[in-house]
């Protein structure tokens, strides 16, 4: 037989101490206790009862339990086997930590817990109450957000440049415990599990605006109907809260709201959507959340400083402002910054690339041009075909696409850029300042197009149109450039019919439509219509056309420079409707011949000169003079010849082209010699003469020119006898009354010569070279003598044709 010692242990271990716990979040409860101090402690078992009190159930002695074992109404929820005695331990029921069950509890349900200690011999103590706990759903926690549309408004920028979103922008929140909420439950702030909402201040984002919801991320679009401006909030869900917060399963974000501002947003700027206007124009900025209280609008990032715009009206979705005039003229684009009033966070929105349109404010024209009018450009002739567009924002250069065109009634005609500062252009070309462009009025514009527009196109294709421009008349040539009264002149040019209809008889010589040579206005009858021919003014079929006028030099036009000018469809001149052409050089020539030069007198052979005051032994004489005129013409020399004692009376004695005379001479620019021959001159007569030149076509004559203009009493017109130019002596002298008398005798008195001296006396009928011959004998009929001498006396008889002069010679 044998024996054994048996130790009986039926004593329970000491119970757990320091028991406690907390209501857990998200279907959990946290349980705390210190294990038994008994040396034979081996494990802890925790029982749970549903409800606010524990039941009577206890673990069965010697039984080992696992989580989930049921003891009537109690459930084993925690089993710990590795702890030492007197060790503080903790576990979370519903989370599966600290030896406890992972089976989720029901939020809002009360649960009661007891801790039981078991020794190594299978004994359990009576259990120690840990407590009753009610788990609650865990609150969501949003930690940050990003603005998917405008990254500058992410929550990371809240402390610096500001954060939030604009209507229509997508925002994504990041955090924890958001739960999973389906479409249709995303705007439920008071529901249970599976529900939730987003709030911006006290505004609930509509379900349809929440595009995604997961446990850690929510994406939404800032709704158009939002009625708050939000801000920085400390709480979530309170009546006066601001910011952005999440509510999940009826639980608000316990960390409070994130700062979030609803920013203003510009959706369009009219006109033209993105915005373009001239300085001084009113524009409308359309958008959202501008607030009803007026803020500020600034044009910025132009070449100059920021410019504050004058506000015309301000509403939450629309602002009207005037484009400020201080924008630098050499900049063509700006940003527009709208800042909300201070009471709503002074948040801003900026619209970029607002275009400042070019603006023609005036057009400089030539000094004799009407306002907004000029003539077609005539290169190298004058500058009245240059105009300068003045204004703002033309661009700093023409670039590839820049242009000025004559449009509207002109069609589409390019205006060449003029590179020289002259005429109306104070600055050449396309000015870098963006304020002026010098252009030529294109001669390609139709002659029948008088009014239209001027279109400026900037290099960025932005345009401005000047709506009132007129092309004035221009004379490009006169054909011929000189002429006499009644000559037909062709005025060639353009835009001669300013009313659009060319003048016809009898309306071509009035205050509104006329042609002038100098200050002399052509009469209606001076205009000539010729058809069917060729050459100037022959074939057009109209005396006055858009590009040609055919008119005679009017009677009464002074000779010399008399430039032509056309007035068409004009009002009062000078004035805004005085439509006049340039002046074009024209010289009115006279058809009256020039006064003759180089008058000469010859014997009948036409080559032997008769010196002034001398005579000819012929009864015929030839008179010559040099003739010229202002125009090509046939010239005739006319001579008036009279006895010296007879005054000139203007009666032509003889002329070229008359009977027995040479023909009149054709003058073509080189002086010609006129020749007149007089016959039948009276023997023994002294003459004076004068001459003039006649235009054989018109009958006009030059002034009389005396042969010896220095002679006494040869005035024009002559009224008194003048000195002798020549005399005629065609017969020999006659001697009579010859006698020899005493030297003291004074006549042939029959006295007796002395013994040594005799006076010979005789009478001649004219001046002559006289001889007296004598000798000791003088046979009858003989002329010889022993001695002779010559006496020259009385060269000019006192009275031509008189009875002679008595001569005496002593010997």
Coordinates of C-alpha atoms in Angstrom, one line a residue, residues 253-542:
X253 CA -16.3 67.8 -35.3
X254 CA -15.1 68.1 -31.7
X255 CA -12.0 70.0 -32.8
X256 CA -14.1 72.8 -34.0
X257 CA -14.4 74.3 -37.5
X258 CA -11.6 75.0 -40.0
X259 CA -11.2 78.6 -41.1
X260 CA -13.0 79.0 -44.5
X261 CA -14.1 82.1 -46.3
X262 CA -16.4 82.2 -49.3
X263 CA -14.4 84.4 -51.6
X264 CA -15.9 86.8 -54.2
X265 CA -15.7 85.5 -57.8
X266 CA -15.7 87.2 -61.1
X267 CA -17.5 85.2 -63.7
X268 CA -17.5 87.7 -66.6
X269 CA -16.7 91.3 -67.5
X270 CA -18.8 93.0 -70.1
X271 CA -18.5 93.9 -72.8
X272 CA -16.8 90.9 -74.3
X273 CA -16.8 88.4 -71.5
X274 CA -13.2 88.6 -70.3
X275 CA -13.4 92.3 -70.5
X276 CA -12.2 95.0 -72.9
X277 CA -13.1 98.6 -73.0
X278 CA -11.7 102.1 -73.5
X279 CA -10.7 104.4 -70.8
X280 CA -13.8 106.2 -69.6
X281 CA -16.1 103.4 -70.6
X282 CA -18.4 101.8 -68.1
X283 CA -18.0 98.1 -67.6
X284 CA -20.0 95.6 -65.6
X285 CA -18.3 93.0 -63.5
X286 CA -20.5 90.0 -63.0
X287 CA -19.8 87.4 -60.3
X288 CA -20.8 86.1 -56.9
X289 CA -20.4 87.1 -53.2
X290 CA -19.4 90.7 -53.8
X291 CA -21.8 91.5 -50.9
X292 CA -24.2 94.4 -51.1
X293 CA -21.8 96.7 -49.3
X294 CA -19.5 98.6 -51.6
X295 CA -15.8 97.6 -51.6
X296 CA -13.1 98.6 -54.1
X297 CA -12.1 97.9 -57.6
X298 CA -8.5 98.4 -58.7
X299 CA -6.9 98.2 -62.1
X300 CA -3.4 96.8 -61.5
X301 CA -0.4 95.4 -63.1
X302 CA -0.6 98.0 -65.9
X303 CA 2.6 99.8 -67.0
X304 CA 1.8 102.6 -64.5
X305 CA 0.7 102.5 -60.9
X306 CA -2.5 100.9 -59.7
X307 CA -5.6 102.8 -60.6
X308 CA -8.7 102.8 -58.4
X309 CA -11.9 102.7 -60.5
X310 CA -14.9 104.9 -59.8
X311 CA -17.8 102.7 -58.8
X312 CA -21.2 103.3 -60.4
X313 CA -23.2 100.6 -58.7
X314 CA -22.4 97.6 -56.4
X315 CA -24.5 94.5 -55.7
X316 CA -23.7 91.0 -54.5
X317 CA -23.5 89.7 -58.1
X318 CA -22.8 92.8 -60.2
X319 CA -20.5 95.8 -60.0
X320 CA -20.5 98.7 -62.5
X321 CA -17.3 100.8 -62.7
X322 CA -15.6 103.3 -65.1
X323 CA -12.3 102.3 -66.6
X324 CA -9.9 104.8 -65.0
X325 CA -8.1 107.3 -67.3
X326 CA -4.8 107.0 -65.5
X327 CA -3.7 103.8 -67.1
X328 CA -0.4 104.2 -68.9
X329 CA -1.0 104.8 -72.6
X330 CA 1.8 102.4 -73.6
X331 CA 0.1 99.4 -71.8
X332 CA -2.9 97.6 -73.2
X333 CA -3.8 95.1 -70.5
X334 CA -4.5 95.2 -66.8
X335 CA -5.8 92.9 -64.0
X336 CA -9.0 93.9 -62.2
X337 CA -9.0 93.3 -58.5
X338 CA -12.3 93.3 -56.6
X339 CA -12.0 93.6 -52.8
X340 CA -15.1 93.0 -50.6
X341 CA -15.9 95.4 -47.8
X342 CA -14.1 94.9 -44.5
X343 CA -17.2 93.5 -42.7
X344 CA -17.1 90.4 -44.9
X345 CA -13.4 89.6 -44.5
X346 CA -12.1 92.0 -47.2
X347 CA -11.5 89.1 -49.5
X348 CA -10.5 89.7 -53.0
X349 CA -10.8 88.3 -56.5
X350 CA -8.6 89.2 -59.5
X351 CA -9.5 88.8 -63.1
X352 CA -6.5 88.9 -65.4
X353 CA -5.9 90.1 -68.9
X354 CA -8.5 92.9 -69.0
X355 CA -7.8 94.6 -72.3
X356 CA -7.7 98.4 -72.6
X357 CA -8.9 99.1 -76.1
X358 CA -7.3 101.6 -78.4
X359 CA -9.1 104.9 -78.5
X360 CA -8.8 107.5 -81.2
X361 CA -9.6 110.9 -79.6
X362 CA -8.9 113.2 -82.5
X363 CA -7.4 113.4 -86.0
X364 CA -4.9 116.1 -86.9
X365 CA -5.2 117.4 -90.5
X366 CA -3.6 120.0 -92.6
X367 CA -4.0 123.7 -91.8
X368 CA -6.3 124.4 -94.7
X369 CA -8.3 121.2 -94.3
X370 CA -11.7 121.0 -92.5
X371 CA -12.0 119.1 -89.2
X372 CA -11.7 115.4 -89.8
X373 CA -10.9 115.9 -93.5
X374 CA -7.9 115.6 -95.7
X375 CA -6.8 115.1 -99.3
X376 CA -5.4 112.0 -100.8
X377 CA -1.7 111.9 -100.4
X378 CA 0.5 113.0 -103.3
X379 CA 4.0 111.8 -102.5
X380 CA 6.6 114.5 -102.9
X381 CA 4.1 117.2 -103.8
X382 CA 2.8 118.4 -100.5
X383 CA 1.8 117.2 -97.0
X384 CA -2.0 117.9 -97.0
X385 CA -2.6 114.2 -97.5
X386 CA -1.0 113.3 -94.1
X387 CA -3.1 112.8 -91.0
X388 CA -2.2 112.0 -87.5
X389 CA -4.4 109.8 -85.3
X390 CA -4.3 111.0 -81.7
X391 CA -5.4 109.0 -78.7
X392 CA -4.5 106.2 -76.3
X393 CA -3.4 102.7 -76.2
X394 CA -2.4 102.3 -79.8
X395 CA 0.4 99.9 -78.9
X396 CA 4.1 100.7 -78.7
X397 CA 4.7 99.6 -82.3
X398 CA 2.8 98.5 -85.4
X399 CA 4.0 95.0 -85.0
X400 CA 2.9 92.3 -87.5
X401 CA -0.8 92.9 -87.3
X402 CA -1.1 96.6 -86.7
X403 CA -2.8 98.6 -89.4
X404 CA -4.8 101.8 -90.2
X405 CA -7.5 101.4 -92.8
X406 CA -10.0 103.7 -94.5
X407 CA -13.3 101.8 -94.1
X408 CA -17.0 102.2 -94.2
X409 CA -17.9 104.2 -97.2
X410 CA -14.3 104.0 -98.5
X411 CA -14.4 100.2 -98.7
X412 CA -11.3 98.7 -97.0
X413 CA -8.2 100.6 -98.1
X414 CA -4.9 100.4 -96.3
X415 CA -3.4 103.6 -95.0
X416 CA 0.4 103.6 -95.4
X417 CA 2.3 104.5 -92.2
X418 CA 4.3 107.7 -92.9
X419 CA 7.8 107.7 -91.4
X420 CA 8.5 111.5 -91.4
X421 CA 7.2 114.1 -89.0
X422 CA 5.8 116.7 -91.3
X423 CA 2.5 118.4 -92.1
X424 CA -0.2 117.5 -89.7
X425 CA 2.1 114.8 -88.1
X426 CA 4.0 116.2 -85.1
X427 CA 5.4 112.7 -84.6
X428 CA 6.4 110.2 -87.3
X429 CA 5.2 106.7 -87.8
X430 CA 3.6 104.5 -85.1
X431 CA 4.7 106.3 -81.9
X432 CA 6.2 104.2 -79.2
X433 CA 4.2 106.2 -76.6
X434 CA 1.1 104.6 -78.0
X435 CA -0.6 107.9 -78.5
X436 CA -0.2 108.8 -82.2
X437 CA 0.1 107.3 -85.7
X438 CA 1.1 109.3 -88.8
X439 CA -0.5 107.9 -92.0
X440 CA -1.0 108.8 -95.6
X441 CA -4.5 109.2 -97.0
X442 CA -4.3 106.5 -99.6
X443 CA -4.8 107.5 -103.3
X444 CA -6.4 104.1 -103.8
X445 CA -9.6 105.4 -102.3
X446 CA -12.3 105.6 -105.0
X447 CA -12.8 109.1 -106.5
X448 CA -16.5 108.7 -105.9
X449 CA -16.1 107.8 -102.2
X450 CA -16.2 110.9 -100.1
X451 CA -17.0 110.0 -96.5
X452 CA -16.3 106.9 -94.4
X453 CA -14.5 105.7 -91.3
X454 CA -10.9 105.2 -90.1
X455 CA -10.2 101.9 -88.4
X456 CA -7.2 101.4 -86.2
X457 CA -6.2 97.8 -85.6
X458 CA -3.6 97.2 -82.9
X459 CA -1.1 94.3 -83.1
X460 CA -3.4 92.2 -80.8
X461 CA -6.2 92.7 -83.4
X462 CA -8.2 95.1 -81.1
X463 CA -9.8 97.9 -83.0
X464 CA -11.2 101.3 -82.7
X465 CA -13.2 103.1 -85.4
X466 CA -13.3 106.9 -86.0
X467 CA -16.7 107.3 -87.6
X468 CA -16.5 110.7 -89.3
X469 CA -13.9 111.3 -92.0
X470 CA -14.0 113.1 -95.4
X471 CA -11.7 113.0 -98.4
X472 CA -11.4 116.6 -99.7
X473 CA -10.8 117.6 -103.4
X474 CA -7.3 117.5 -104.7
X475 CA -6.0 118.9 -108.0
X476 CA -3.1 116.8 -109.2
X477 CA -2.4 118.7 -112.4
X478 CA -3.5 121.5 -114.7
X479 CA -3.1 120.8 -118.5
X480 CA -1.6 123.0 -119.7
X481 CA 0.0 124.7 -116.8
X482 CA -0.3 128.1 -118.4
X483 CA -2.6 129.8 -120.9
X484 CA -4.5 132.9 -121.9
X485 CA -8.0 134.0 -121.3
X486 CA -10.5 131.6 -122.8
X487 CA -8.0 128.8 -123.2
X488 CA -9.5 125.4 -122.2
X489 CA -7.8 123.9 -119.1
X490 CA -8.1 120.3 -117.9
X491 CA -8.0 120.1 -114.1
X492 CA -7.1 116.5 -113.2
X493 CA -7.5 115.1 -109.6
X494 CA -9.9 113.4 -107.4
X495 CA -13.0 113.9 -105.2
X496 CA -14.2 117.0 -107.1
X497 CA -17.9 116.2 -106.4
X498 CA -18.3 116.4 -102.6
X499 CA -22.0 116.0 -102.5
X500 CA -21.6 112.7 -104.3
X501 CA -23.3 114.2 -107.4
X502 CA -21.2 116.3 -109.8
X503 CA -22.4 119.8 -110.6
X504 CA -24.0 120.5 -113.9
X505 CA -25.2 123.7 -115.6
X506 CA -26.3 126.1 -114.3
X507 CA -24.9 125.2 -110.9
X508 CA -21.1 125.3 -111.6
X509 CA -20.4 128.9 -110.5
X510 CA -22.0 129.6 -107.1
X511 CA -20.9 129.8 -103.5
X512 CA -20.8 126.0 -103.0
X513 CA -19.5 124.7 -106.3
X514 CA -16.9 126.7 -108.3
X515 CA -13.5 126.8 -109.9
X516 CA -11.2 129.8 -109.4
X517 CA -8.1 131.0 -111.2
X518 CA -6.5 133.0 -108.4
X519 CA -9.4 135.1 -107.1
X520 CA -11.3 135.1 -110.4
X521 CA -14.2 132.6 -110.5
X522 CA -15.0 130.8 -113.7
X523 CA -18.6 131.4 -114.9
X524 CA -20.9 128.6 -115.6
X525 CA -20.5 129.2 -119.3
X526 CA -16.8 128.7 -119.0
X527 CA -17.2 125.0 -118.4
X528 CA -16.9 122.9 -121.6
X529 CA -18.4 119.5 -122.2
X530 CA -16.7 117.6 -125.0
X531 CA -17.3 114.1 -126.1
X532 CA -16.0 111.7 -128.7
X533 CA -12.5 113.1 -129.1
X534 CA -9.1 112.5 -127.5
X535 CA -6.7 114.4 -125.3
X536 CA -7.3 116.7 -122.4
X537 CA -11.0 117.5 -121.8
X538 CA -12.2 115.7 -124.8
X539 CA -14.1 112.5 -124.4
X540 CA -15.2 112.5 -120.7
X541 CA -18.7 113.6 -121.6
X542 CA -19.0 115.9 -118.7

